[in-house]
Coordinates of C-alpha atoms in Angstrom, one line a residue:
X1 CA 52.4 28.6 -9.7
X2 CA 55.3 25.8 -8.9
X3 CA 57.9 27.0 -6.3
X4 CA 61.2 25.6 -7.2
X5 CA 63.1 23.6 -4.4
X6 CA 66.6 25.1 -4.0
X7 CA 69.6 24.6 -1.5
X8 CA 68.9 20.8 -1.3
X9 CA 70.8 19.2 1.3
X10 CA 71.3 15.4 2.2
X11 CA 73.2 14.6 5.6
X12 CA 73.2 11.6 8.0
X13 CA 70.6 12.2 10.5
X14 CA 71.8 12.7 14.0
X15 CA 70.1 10.0 15.3
X16 CA 71.8 7.4 12.9
X17 CA 68.6 6.2 11.9
X18 CA 68.9 7.4 8.1
X19 CA 69.4 10.3 6.0
X20 CA 68.2 13.9 6.5
X21 CA 67.1 15.6 3.3
X22 CA 66.5 19.5 3.6
X23 CA 65.5 22.2 1.3
X24 CA 64.1 25.4 0.6
X25 CA 60.6 26.0 -0.7
X26 CA 60.0 29.8 -1.3
X27 CA 60.2 31.3 2.4
X28 CA 59.8 27.7 3.9
X29 CA 62.7 25.2 4.8
X30 CA 61.5 21.5 4.5
X31 CA 63.3 18.7 6.4
X32 CA 62.4 14.7 5.8
X33 CA 64.0 11.7 7.3
X34 CA 64.9 8.9 4.9
X35 CA 65.0 5.7 7.0
X36 CA 67.8 3.3 6.5
X37 CA 67.0 0.0 4.6
X38 CA 66.4 -2.8 7.2
X39 CA 69.3 -5.1 7.2
X40 CA 68.3 -8.5 6.1
X41 CA 70.8 -11.1 7.2
X42 CA 69.2 -13.8 5.2
X43 CA 70.1 -15.0 1.7
X44 CA 67.6 -14.3 -0.8
X45 CA 66.0 -17.5 -2.2
X46 CA 67.6 -18.6 -5.7
X47 CA 65.2 -17.6 -8.5
X48 CA 64.8 -21.5 -9.6
X49 CA 63.8 -22.5 -6.1
X50 CA 64.9 -23.1 -2.6
X51 CA 65.5 -26.8 -3.4
X52 CA 68.9 -25.8 -4.5
X53 CA 69.9 -25.5 -0.9
X54 CA 68.2 -28.3 1.0
X55 CA 69.1 -26.4 4.5
X56 CA 67.4 -23.5 3.5
X57 CA 64.4 -25.1 1.7
X58 CA 63.7 -26.9 5.2
X59 CA 63.7 -23.6 7.0
X60 CA 61.0 -22.1 4.3
X61 CA 58.9 -25.4 4.6
X62 CA 58.8 -25.0 8.5
X63 CA 57.9 -21.3 8.1
X64 CA 55.0 -22.3 5.8
X65 CA 53.9 -25.0 8.1
X66 CA 54.0 -22.6 11.2
X67 CA 52.1 -20.0 9.0
X68 CA 49.5 -22.4 8.0
X69 CA 49.0 -23.9 11.8
X70 CA 48.5 -20.3 12.8
X71 CA 46.4 -18.8 10.2
X72 CA 42.4 -19.0 10.4
X73 CA 41.0 -21.5 8.2
X74 CA 38.0 -20.7 6.0

């Protein structure tokens, strides 16, 4: 038997860390926290490749070099 959710409410969580979803489920009341999406201050790379912006391309290549240097080699 499926119990229908009712009295659905979405509000800002008191901590400010996301949204609070609450609803009634039969005789119970359920509450869930939906976290805020992490802020990304860096622009996403261009679909054709990062070489369109040489400065950003250099940053990506430095990250790759650092990752390769710290990765265990097999």
